[in-house]
Short mmCIF file of C-alpha atoms and ligand atoms in Angstrom, two decimals:
data_model
loop_
_atom_site.label_atom_id
_atom_site.label_comp_id
_atom_site.label_asym_id
_atom_site.label_seq_id
_atom_site.Cartn_x
_atom_site.Cartn_y
_atom_site.Cartn_z
CA MET A 1 59.86 -13.40 53.33
CA ASN A 2 58.36 -13.83 56.95
CA VAL A 3 59.81 -13.44 60.82
CA ASN A 4 56.81 -14.54 63.27
CA GLY A 5 54.26 -14.52 60.12
CA ILE A 6 55.23 -10.81 59.44
CA PRO A 7 56.69 -10.03 55.74
CA GLN A 8 60.66 -8.96 56.32
CA ARG A 9 63.53 -7.97 54.09
CA THR A 10 67.35 -8.03 55.00
CA ILE A 11 67.99 -4.65 53.86
CA TRP A 12 65.63 -1.61 53.64
CA THR A 13 65.49 2.25 54.31
CA SER A 14 64.99 3.87 57.49
CA ALA A 15 61.51 5.55 57.86
CA ASP A 16 62.80 8.94 57.66
CA ASN A 17 65.04 8.02 54.64
CA THR A 18 68.25 8.95 55.66
CA ALA A 19 69.87 5.38 56.63
CA VAL A 20 69.81 1.80 55.85
CA GLU A 21 68.52 -0.61 58.18
CA ILE A 22 69.40 -4.57 58.43
CA ILE A 23 68.97 -7.63 60.27
CA ASP A 24 72.06 -8.32 62.26
CA GLN A 25 73.08 -11.98 61.19
CA THR A 26 75.54 -12.59 63.50
CA ARG A 27 72.93 -12.64 66.17
CA LEU A 28 70.36 -15.26 64.58
CA PRO A 29 69.16 -17.66 65.37
CA HIS A 30 68.92 -17.05 68.91
CA GLU A 31 68.08 -13.28 68.89
CA PHE A 32 66.35 -11.07 66.36
CA VAL A 33 68.03 -7.64 66.42
CA THR A 34 67.97 -4.78 63.72
CA LEU A 35 70.73 -2.47 63.15
CA ARG A 36 70.90 1.04 61.57
CA LEU A 37 73.84 1.81 58.89
CA ASN A 38 74.21 5.83 58.77
CA THR A 39 77.49 5.89 57.07
CA MET A 40 79.57 4.34 54.58
CA ARG A 41 81.79 3.04 57.24
CA ASP A 42 79.07 1.23 58.63
CA ALA A 43 77.97 -0.51 55.67
CA GLU A 44 81.80 -1.73 55.16
CA ARG A 45 81.74 -3.05 58.80
CA ALA A 46 78.51 -4.73 58.45
CA ILE A 47 79.79 -6.88 55.31
CA ARG A 48 83.24 -7.23 56.69
CA ASP A 49 81.82 -8.53 60.03
CA MET A 50 79.44 -10.73 58.35
CA GLN A 51 76.31 -8.61 59.83
CA VAL A 52 74.97 -9.10 56.18
CA ARG A 53 76.54 -12.05 54.46
CA GLY A 54 75.82 -13.86 51.16
CA ALA A 55 76.70 -12.87 47.65
CA PRO A 56 73.60 -10.63 46.45
CA LEU A 57 73.30 -8.95 49.96
CA ILE A 58 76.65 -7.85 50.02
CA GLY A 59 76.28 -6.30 46.52
CA VAL A 60 73.14 -4.36 48.00
CA THR A 61 74.58 -3.29 51.10
CA ALA A 62 77.65 -1.82 49.22
CA ALA A 63 75.45 0.01 46.85
CA TYR A 64 73.78 1.21 49.81
CA GLY A 65 76.82 2.13 51.17
CA VAL A 66 78.03 4.19 48.38
CA ALA A 67 74.47 6.27 48.38
CA LEU A 68 75.11 6.81 52.56
CA SER A 69 78.56 8.09 51.30
CA MET A 70 77.36 10.48 48.57
CA ARG A 71 75.21 12.12 51.21
CA HIS A 72 78.21 13.60 52.82
CA HIS A 73 81.17 13.77 50.06
CA ALA A 74 80.31 13.67 46.47
CA SER A 75 83.45 14.77 44.70
CA ASP A 76 85.08 12.20 42.22
CA ALA A 77 87.71 11.65 44.78
CA ALA A 78 85.22 10.77 47.43
CA LEU A 79 83.47 8.34 45.12
CA LYS A 80 86.76 6.74 44.13
CA ALA A 81 87.72 6.31 48.08
CA THR A 82 84.21 5.01 49.05
CA CYS A 83 84.39 2.56 46.18
CA ASP A 84 87.98 1.50 47.15
CA MET A 85 87.18 1.00 50.87
CA LEU A 86 83.98 -1.01 50.00
CA LEU A 87 85.86 -3.46 47.65
CA ALA A 88 87.98 -4.45 50.34
CA ALA A 89 85.77 -5.38 52.40
CA ARG A 90 85.17 -9.07 51.15
CA PRO A 91 87.46 -10.60 48.67
CA THR A 92 85.20 -13.67 47.08
CA ALA A 93 81.73 -12.67 45.90
CA VAL A 94 81.99 -10.84 42.84
CA ASN A 95 78.66 -9.24 43.61
CA LEU A 96 80.20 -6.70 45.76
CA ARG A 97 82.47 -5.53 42.84
CA TRP A 98 79.73 -5.53 40.47
CA GLY A 99 77.05 -3.81 42.98
CA ILE A 100 79.87 -1.04 43.41
CA GLU A 101 81.04 -0.87 39.85
CA ARG A 102 77.33 -0.21 38.75
CA MET A 103 76.81 2.56 41.28
CA ARG A 104 80.42 4.24 39.78
CA ALA A 105 79.05 3.99 36.22
CA VAL A 106 75.92 5.58 37.42
CA LEU A 107 77.36 8.60 39.69
CA ALA A 108 80.71 9.22 37.65
CA PRO A 109 78.93 11.27 34.75
CA LEU A 110 76.97 13.05 37.35
CA THR A 111 77.45 16.73 39.22
CA MET A 112 78.16 16.22 42.82
CA GLU A 113 75.09 18.36 43.26
CA GLN A 114 73.16 15.04 41.43
CA ARG A 115 74.71 12.28 42.90
CA ALA A 116 73.12 11.62 46.66
CA ALA A 117 69.82 11.63 45.02
CA ALA A 118 70.94 9.54 41.82
CA ALA A 119 72.81 7.10 44.40
CA TRP A 120 70.03 6.44 46.64
CA SER A 121 67.69 5.60 43.64
CA GLU A 122 70.22 3.45 41.98
CA ALA A 123 70.72 1.56 45.21
CA ALA A 124 67.12 0.91 45.78
CA LEU A 125 66.61 -0.20 42.22
CA ILE A 126 69.27 -2.72 42.51
CA ALA A 127 67.69 -4.17 45.88
CA GLU A 128 64.15 -4.33 44.05
CA GLU A 129 65.78 -6.22 40.93
CA ASP A 130 67.53 -8.67 43.48
CA VAL A 131 64.05 -9.50 44.60
CA ALA A 132 62.88 -10.01 41.11
CA ILE A 133 65.69 -11.78 40.10
CA ASN A 134 65.25 -14.32 42.92
CA GLN A 135 61.67 -14.78 42.18
CA ALA A 136 62.55 -15.81 38.85
CA ILE A 137 65.26 -18.40 39.82
CA GLY A 138 62.32 -19.55 42.12
CA GLN A 139 60.28 -20.33 39.39
CA HIS A 140 62.81 -21.88 36.84
CA GLY A 141 63.92 -23.99 39.86
CA CYS A 142 60.66 -25.12 41.02
CA ALA A 143 60.45 -26.64 37.60
CA LEU A 144 63.13 -29.18 38.49
CA ILE A 145 61.80 -30.26 41.80
CA ARG A 146 58.40 -30.63 40.23
CA GLU A 147 59.89 -32.66 37.53
CA ILE A 148 61.52 -35.02 40.33
CA HIS A 149 58.24 -35.12 42.35
CA GLN A 150 56.41 -36.17 39.37
CA ARG A 151 58.78 -39.06 38.42
CA LYS A 152 59.07 -40.22 42.17
CA ASN A 153 55.73 -39.35 43.27
CA THR A 154 56.87 -38.97 46.97
CA MET A 155 58.72 -36.45 48.77
CA VAL A 156 61.67 -34.78 47.29
CA ASN A 157 64.75 -34.73 49.32
CA ILE A 158 66.88 -31.80 48.80
CA LEU A 159 70.60 -30.97 50.39
CA THR A 160 71.72 -27.64 50.61
CA HIS A 161 75.05 -26.02 51.95
CA CYS A 162 75.53 -22.86 53.88
CA ASN A 163 72.87 -20.22 53.62
CA ALA A 164 71.95 -19.10 50.18
CA GLY A 165 68.28 -18.35 51.55
CA TRP A 166 66.32 -15.09 51.79
CA LEU A 167 68.87 -13.82 54.28
CA ALA A 168 71.42 -13.78 51.52
CA THR A 169 69.90 -11.84 49.27
CA VAL A 170 67.24 -9.29 49.76
CA ASP A 171 64.45 -11.57 49.66
CA TRP A 172 63.55 -15.10 48.43
CA GLY A 173 66.97 -16.39 48.48
CA THR A 174 68.75 -18.04 45.50
CA ALA A 175 69.03 -22.02 46.33
CA LEU A 176 66.20 -21.87 48.55
CA ALA A 177 63.90 -19.53 46.24
CA PRO A 178 63.18 -22.83 44.32
CA ILE A 179 62.16 -24.68 47.56
CA TYR A 180 59.96 -22.07 48.72
CA ALA A 181 58.50 -21.63 45.37
CA ALA A 182 57.77 -25.49 45.39
CA VAL A 183 56.21 -25.20 48.88
CA GLU A 184 53.89 -22.82 47.66
CA ALA A 185 53.08 -25.12 44.90
CA ASP A 186 52.21 -27.93 47.42
CA ILE A 187 54.81 -30.09 46.20
CA PRO A 188 56.28 -32.19 49.23
CA LEU A 189 59.84 -31.68 50.08
CA HIS A 190 62.33 -32.24 52.77
CA VAL A 191 65.42 -30.08 52.87
CA TRP A 192 68.82 -31.73 54.48
CA VAL A 193 70.66 -28.61 55.91
CA ASP A 194 74.58 -28.96 56.05
CA GLU A 195 75.48 -27.50 59.10
CA THR A 196 78.43 -25.36 57.35
CA ARG A 197 81.32 -25.06 59.97
CA PRO A 198 82.93 -22.89 60.84
CA ARG A 199 80.37 -20.14 60.76
CA ASN A 200 77.50 -22.27 60.84
CA GLN A 201 75.42 -20.82 58.44
CA GLY A 202 73.31 -23.75 57.62
CA ALA A 203 72.63 -24.58 61.30
CA SER A 204 71.75 -21.17 62.30
CA LEU A 205 70.40 -19.57 59.27
CA THR A 206 69.07 -21.77 56.90
CA ALA A 207 67.54 -24.06 59.48
CA TRP A 208 66.02 -20.71 61.17
CA GLU A 209 64.65 -19.38 57.85
CA LEU A 210 62.95 -22.66 56.60
CA GLY A 211 61.59 -23.13 60.31
CA GLN A 212 59.90 -19.82 59.91
CA HIS A 213 58.33 -20.85 56.66
CA GLY A 214 57.27 -24.36 58.36
CA VAL A 215 59.34 -25.99 55.63
CA ALA A 216 60.51 -29.44 56.85
CA HIS A 217 64.33 -29.75 57.14
CA THR A 218 66.81 -31.66 59.06
CA VAL A 219 70.54 -30.52 60.17
CA ILE A 220 73.15 -32.51 59.64
CA VAL A 221 76.96 -32.45 60.25
CA ASP A 222 78.91 -31.18 57.28
CA ASN A 223 80.40 -34.85 56.40
CA ALA A 224 76.97 -36.63 56.41
CA GLY A 225 75.90 -35.70 52.84
CA GLY A 226 78.03 -38.52 51.11
CA HIS A 227 76.51 -41.21 53.39
CA LEU A 228 72.88 -39.91 52.64
CA MET A 229 73.32 -40.00 48.95
CA GLN A 230 74.81 -43.61 49.25
CA HIS A 231 71.61 -44.59 50.70
CA GLY A 232 69.26 -42.65 48.31
CA LYS A 233 68.25 -40.25 50.85
CA VAL A 234 69.12 -37.29 48.54
CA ASP A 235 67.23 -36.47 45.29
CA MET A 236 68.92 -33.34 44.25
CA VAL A 237 71.55 -30.86 45.59
CA ILE A 238 71.03 -27.03 45.51
CA VAL A 239 73.34 -24.52 46.53
CA GLY A 240 74.43 -20.78 46.03
CA CYS A 241 77.54 -19.32 44.89
CA ASP A 242 79.47 -16.29 45.06
CA ARG A 243 81.28 -16.32 41.78
CA VAL A 244 80.91 -18.52 38.71
CA THR A 245 83.66 -18.16 35.66
CA ALA A 246 82.89 -17.35 32.22
CA ARG A 247 83.75 -21.34 31.52
CA GLY A 248 81.10 -22.52 34.53
CA ASP A 249 83.24 -23.17 37.45
CA VAL A 250 81.39 -22.37 40.72
CA CYS A 251 82.89 -20.78 43.65
CA ASN A 252 80.73 -21.25 46.89
CA LYS A 253 81.18 -21.79 50.61
CA ILE A 254 84.08 -24.18 51.66
CA GLY A 255 82.91 -27.70 51.78
CA THR A 256 80.39 -27.28 48.46
CA TYR A 257 83.15 -29.04 46.17
CA LEU A 258 83.06 -32.26 48.64
CA LYS A 259 79.33 -32.07 48.05
CA ALA A 260 79.79 -31.82 44.34
CA LEU A 261 81.99 -34.82 44.24
CA ALA A 262 79.78 -37.09 46.44
CA ALA A 263 76.84 -36.09 43.81
CA HIS A 264 79.02 -36.78 40.96
CA ASP A 265 79.58 -40.30 42.36
CA ASN A 266 76.18 -41.37 43.56
CA GLY A 267 74.26 -39.97 40.13
CA VAL A 268 72.67 -37.05 42.14
CA PRO A 269 71.90 -33.77 40.21
CA PHE A 270 74.05 -30.92 41.42
CA TYR A 271 72.63 -27.62 40.71
CA VAL A 272 74.00 -24.30 41.49
CA ALA A 273 71.40 -21.09 41.95
CA LEU A 274 72.62 -17.77 40.89
CA PRO A 275 71.71 -14.26 39.71
CA THR A 276 73.59 -13.52 36.31
CA PRO A 277 75.61 -10.68 38.13
CA THR A 278 77.47 -13.47 39.97
CA ILE A 279 78.84 -14.36 36.76
CA ASP A 280 82.48 -12.93 36.16
CA TRP A 281 83.12 -13.03 32.73
CA THR A 282 86.55 -11.87 33.37
CA LEU A 283 87.94 -15.23 34.96
CA GLN A 284 88.28 -18.80 33.38
CA ASP A 285 89.83 -21.21 35.70
CA GLY A 286 87.86 -20.85 39.17
CA VAL A 287 90.32 -22.78 41.01
CA GLN A 288 93.34 -20.72 40.03
CA GLU A 289 91.71 -17.40 39.71
CA ILE A 290 88.74 -16.76 42.04
CA PRO A 291 90.45 -15.09 45.29
CA ILE A 292 89.62 -17.43 48.26
CA GLU A 293 88.90 -15.57 51.67
CA GLU A 294 90.81 -16.73 54.64
CA ARG A 295 89.42 -15.65 57.98
CA ALA A 296 90.18 -15.28 61.63
CA ALA A 297 91.41 -18.25 63.44
CA ILE A 298 88.71 -17.81 66.24
CA GLU A 299 85.97 -18.92 63.81
CA VAL A 300 87.83 -22.50 64.03
CA THR A 301 89.12 -22.70 67.31
CA HIS A 302 85.89 -21.51 69.13
CA ILE A 303 82.16 -21.78 68.74
CA SER A 304 79.39 -20.05 70.26
CA GLY A 305 75.63 -21.04 71.07
CA LEU A 306 73.11 -20.40 73.57
CA ALA A 307 73.72 -21.84 77.01
CA ASP A 308 71.36 -23.28 79.71
CA ASP A 309 71.30 -19.96 81.39
CA GLY A 310 69.82 -18.46 78.48
CA LYS A 311 72.86 -16.47 77.52
CA ILE A 312 75.26 -16.68 74.27
CA HIS A 313 78.71 -18.11 75.70
CA THR A 314 81.71 -18.86 73.21
CA VAL A 315 83.61 -21.86 74.06
CA ARG A 316 87.13 -23.05 72.60
CA VAL A 317 87.15 -26.67 71.00
CA THR A 318 90.65 -26.89 69.66
CA PRO A 319 93.65 -27.15 72.01
CA VAL A 320 95.60 -24.28 72.68
CA GLY A 321 98.69 -23.97 70.26
CA SER A 322 97.07 -26.21 67.42
CA ALA A 323 97.93 -24.14 64.22
CA VAL A 324 94.55 -23.11 62.22
CA ALA A 325 93.54 -22.62 58.53
CA ASN A 326 90.25 -20.86 57.61
CA TYR A 327 89.49 -20.94 54.28
CA GLY A 328 85.87 -19.71 53.29
CA PHE A 329 85.14 -20.82 50.05
CA ASP A 330 86.31 -23.68 47.55
CA VAL A 331 85.70 -24.02 43.75
CA THR A 332 83.62 -26.75 42.08
CA PRO A 333 84.68 -27.47 38.71
CA ALA A 334 81.99 -26.85 35.93
CA ARG A 335 82.02 -30.72 34.95
CA LEU A 336 80.57 -31.35 38.15
CA VAL A 337 77.37 -29.03 37.92
CA THR A 338 74.66 -30.53 36.37
CA ALA A 339 72.73 -26.93 35.59
CA LEU A 340 72.98 -23.15 36.68
CA ILE A 341 69.68 -22.01 37.67
CA THR A 342 69.31 -18.02 36.60
CA GLU A 343 66.66 -15.85 36.59
CA ARG A 344 67.24 -16.28 32.62
CA GLY A 345 66.91 -19.70 32.98
CA VAL A 346 68.86 -23.00 33.27
CA VAL A 347 71.79 -23.75 31.80
CA TYR A 348 72.75 -27.51 31.51
CA GLN A 349 76.48 -28.25 31.01
CA PRO A 350 77.70 -25.25 32.16
CA ASN A 351 80.28 -23.63 29.74
CA GLU A 352 81.03 -20.08 28.05
CA LEU A 353 78.94 -20.85 25.15
CA ASN A 354 75.95 -22.36 26.86
CA MET A 355 76.14 -19.07 29.26
CA ARG A 356 76.55 -16.73 26.43
CA ALA A 357 73.73 -18.27 24.68
CA LEU A 358 71.12 -17.78 27.53
CA LEU A 359 72.17 -14.46 28.14
CA ALA A 360 71.67 -13.71 24.26
CA ASP A 361 68.30 -14.77 24.64
O1 MRU B 1 80.28 -16.46 53.84
P1 MRU B 1 79.21 -16.11 53.36
O2 MRU B 1 77.97 -16.27 54.57
O3 MRU B 1 78.83 -14.87 52.73
O4 MRU B 1 78.93 -17.25 52.26
C1 MRU B 1 77.83 -17.39 51.63
C2 MRU B 1 77.70 -18.23 50.56
O5 MRU B 1 78.50 -19.15 50.57
C3 MRU B 1 76.19 -18.70 49.65
O6 MRU B 1 76.30 -20.01 49.45
C4 MRU B 1 76.50 -17.63 48.57
O7 MRU B 1 77.11 -16.40 48.78
C5 MRU B 1 75.27 -17.45 47.51
S1 MRU B 1 74.27 -16.48 48.58
C6 MRU B 1 72.83 -16.50 47.46
#
């Protein structure tokens, strides 16, 4: 996708092919800064500190982290230590485990001498596949938006939560890919962007990338969605996700569940866009089984933004001494999900049978 009209990905290999470069997403929307990751520890830190974030991009960055490590230490012990360290960077997005396990499966049978080159190619392949997957999600999701447009014959209003756009993947995004495809197909639409406290991925990232593409959007506070749905101002919800269980429970950014409840109560279709590596076939009950990341209290007690002096300032919003809880994700039960939009197609009434049937095709 574009930044100031110039095509840009979220992660790419350096010109000398010895490192990986990323956009530092903690600096957006006020500063566009790129960073060089030279080592596996740089990659691990970038994931942990959310310089890269979003489930698919976390998976790709971890794959490159393995590749960076193999350049220096390619023994079995080093491979295991690298995988263990990267796996611990963030707990909820299953794409992290998926990316690392795919690297391990390719590298483990090889000799030490073969591993560095093979790891670099495999990480690049995973990145390219992510782009193709997201484009396909875009086409399947675009058909759903078109259906609504044909029925209404006016602007389609779509609500999204957090950032599941191109910044959360290598390119195109998951939840926003159908929106970009629909805009390319000249379907008139407008996006309601949940701000997504505490880290404001909606207000700072989704709003920024939609703005870069000239997509009409309005930022709303996280609690506004229910009101908008009651007043017929939302035609569909599309969100991304960090993990989907075998029975179709969906884990995504904290607050997603409340949007699904409001959508259900108001008869608004609730879609979840995902690449199939986001399905965790080892789990069933998402509420009980998916590990939910808890992050530092400072993300809740403080907020950062651009001040009138042109500098980024951080200020406290809670009283000193108040206890704080900071859960990063929640789980939406499958019964509240209208359909999953995957690169293979759309799965209505997500459950194990319907999801496996899609993959079998
Ligand atoms: O904490 P984040 O910013 O990594 O959370 C991101 C999300 O919740 C996204 O919706 C999800 O990873 C899907 S990204 C295509």
